[in-house]
Amino acid sequence: MYNRPPAFRTRQYMMQKLAYRIQELAYGGLDVSTEQKLVAAAKSIDTRRQKGKKYAPSVGTKIVKEYKGRTYEVFAVEDGFAYGGAVYKSLSAVATKITGTKWNGLKFFGIGDL
C-alpha cells in the first residue's frame, strides 16, 4: 500500500519531511512563483569542487593555526587564501610563508583528509 523510504534516508530526515508535509496540508504549500524562484536560485549555485582541489572551502571560511606561540588566521577568498595582506593560491603557499619551509598546507593547518 505505501512505498518504503529508501534505505539511505535517516529517521531525522523522514521526521522533517513528514512535519513539512503536515504543515503543507494544514496551511497550504508554496505558490508557483515562489517555487520557480527557489528552483532558479538552486540552479544558479555551483556546488562542484574545483578540479584537482582536495580542499575547497567556501569563501569567507576562517582557518586558524597556532604555531610557535603565535596564532595565524587565514581566510578563504575567491582567488585562494588571504593572509597578511596578500592572497596566496594554496594553503601550502601560506604555510611556507609562515614557516619559511615547504609544507603540505592541509597537514600544517591540521585539516587532514577531506
Short mmCIF file of C-alpha atoms in Angstrom, two decimals:
data_model
loop_
_atom_site.label_atom_id
_atom_site.label_comp_id
_atom_site.label_asym_id
_atom_site.label_seq_id
_atom_site.Cartn_x
_atom_site.Cartn_y
_atom_site.Cartn_z
CA MET A 1 0.00 0.00 0.00
CA TYR A 2 2.71 2.54 0.99
CA ASN A 3 6.14 2.82 -0.53
CA ARG A 4 9.03 2.24 1.85
CA PRO A 5 11.55 5.08 2.13
CA PRO A 6 14.96 4.45 0.58
CA ALA A 7 17.43 2.82 2.98
CA PHE A 8 19.75 5.84 2.94
CA ARG A 9 17.11 8.15 4.40
CA THR A 10 17.65 8.75 8.10
CA ARG A 11 14.98 8.89 10.76
CA GLN A 12 15.68 12.62 11.26
CA TYR A 13 15.25 13.29 7.53
CA MET A 14 11.95 11.43 7.44
CA MET A 15 10.65 13.28 10.52
CA GLN A 16 11.45 16.63 8.90
CA LYS A 17 9.82 15.55 5.64
CA LEU A 18 6.65 14.42 7.41
CA ALA A 19 6.50 17.59 9.54
CA TYR A 20 6.76 19.73 6.41
CA ARG A 21 4.01 17.69 4.69
CA ILE A 22 1.68 18.09 7.70
CA GLN A 23 2.33 21.84 7.71
CA GLU A 24 1.76 21.95 3.95
CA LEU A 25 -1.60 20.20 4.29
CA ALA A 26 -2.68 22.49 7.16
CA TYR A 27 -1.54 25.85 5.74
CA GLY A 28 -1.06 25.24 2.04
CA GLY A 29 2.11 24.77 0.01
CA LEU A 30 4.30 27.21 -1.84
CA ASP A 31 2.76 29.25 -4.58
CA VAL A 32 4.02 28.67 -8.13
CA SER A 33 6.10 31.87 -8.35
CA THR A 34 7.93 31.14 -5.08
CA GLU A 35 8.63 27.59 -6.19
CA GLN A 36 10.03 28.86 -9.51
CA LYS A 37 12.27 31.35 -7.68
CA LEU A 38 13.62 28.58 -5.44
CA VAL A 39 14.34 26.32 -8.41
CA ALA A 40 16.11 29.17 -10.24
CA ALA A 41 18.17 30.01 -7.16
CA ALA A 42 19.18 26.37 -6.69
CA LYS A 43 20.26 26.08 -10.33
CA SER A 44 22.42 29.20 -10.06
CA ILE A 45 24.54 27.77 -7.24
CA ASP A 46 27.68 25.93 -8.34
CA THR A 47 28.26 23.20 -5.77
CA ARG A 48 31.00 21.39 -7.66
CA ARG A 49 34.52 21.36 -6.29
CA GLN A 50 37.24 22.86 -8.39
CA LYS A 51 39.04 20.22 -10.44
CA GLY A 52 42.14 18.88 -8.72
CA LYS A 53 41.46 20.60 -5.40
CA LYS A 54 41.15 18.36 -2.35
CA TYR A 55 40.00 21.17 -0.11
CA ALA A 56 37.88 23.97 -1.49
CA PRO A 57 36.31 25.85 1.43
CA SER A 58 33.54 28.37 0.98
CA VAL A 59 34.55 31.99 0.54
CA GLY A 60 34.81 33.60 3.97
CA THR A 61 35.92 30.47 5.83
CA LYS A 62 38.45 31.31 8.55
CA ILE A 63 41.26 28.84 9.22
CA VAL A 64 43.17 29.31 12.48
CA LYS A 65 46.56 27.81 13.33
CA GLU A 66 48.75 28.25 16.39
CA TYR A 67 52.41 27.89 15.52
CA LYS A 68 55.39 28.59 17.77
CA GLY A 69 53.27 30.50 20.28
CA ARG A 70 51.60 32.73 17.71
CA THR A 71 48.09 32.47 16.25
CA TYR A 72 47.68 32.77 12.48
CA GLU A 73 44.38 33.44 10.72
CA VAL A 74 43.84 32.64 7.05
CA PHE A 75 40.65 33.44 5.15
CA ALA A 76 39.33 31.66 2.06
CA VAL A 77 38.73 34.23 -0.68
CA GLU A 78 37.57 33.96 -4.29
CA ASP A 79 41.09 33.54 -5.72
CA GLY A 80 42.71 31.47 -2.94
CA PHE A 81 43.65 32.24 0.65
CA ALA A 82 44.25 35.64 2.24
CA TYR A 83 46.95 36.02 4.85
CA GLY A 84 48.99 39.01 5.97
CA GLY A 85 47.53 41.37 3.38
CA ALA A 86 48.32 39.10 0.42
CA VAL A 87 46.39 36.42 -1.46
CA TYR A 88 48.00 33.01 -1.98
CA LYS A 89 46.84 30.34 -4.43
CA SER A 90 47.08 27.49 -1.91
CA LEU A 91 47.26 26.69 1.78
CA SER A 92 50.71 25.23 1.12
CA ALA A 93 51.92 28.64 -0.04
CA VAL A 94 50.59 30.22 3.17
CA ALA A 95 52.22 27.51 5.30
CA THR A 96 55.53 28.09 3.51
CA LYS A 97 55.23 31.83 4.13
CA ILE A 98 54.57 31.27 7.85
CA THR A 99 57.27 28.66 8.47
CA GLY A 100 59.88 29.54 5.88
CA THR A 101 59.99 25.91 4.72
CA LYS A 102 57.91 23.77 2.34
CA TRP A 103 54.79 22.35 3.92
CA ASN A 104 51.69 20.48 2.84
CA GLY A 105 49.07 23.12 3.66
CA LEU A 106 46.40 20.65 4.72
CA LYS A 107 48.74 18.96 7.18
CA PHE A 108 50.15 22.23 8.52
CA PHE A 109 46.71 23.62 9.28
CA GLY A 110 45.52 20.27 10.69
CA ILE A 111 42.74 19.87 8.20
CA GLY A 112 43.59 16.27 7.39
CA ASP A 113 41.87 14.11 4.81
CA LEU A 114 38.82 15.88 3.47
#
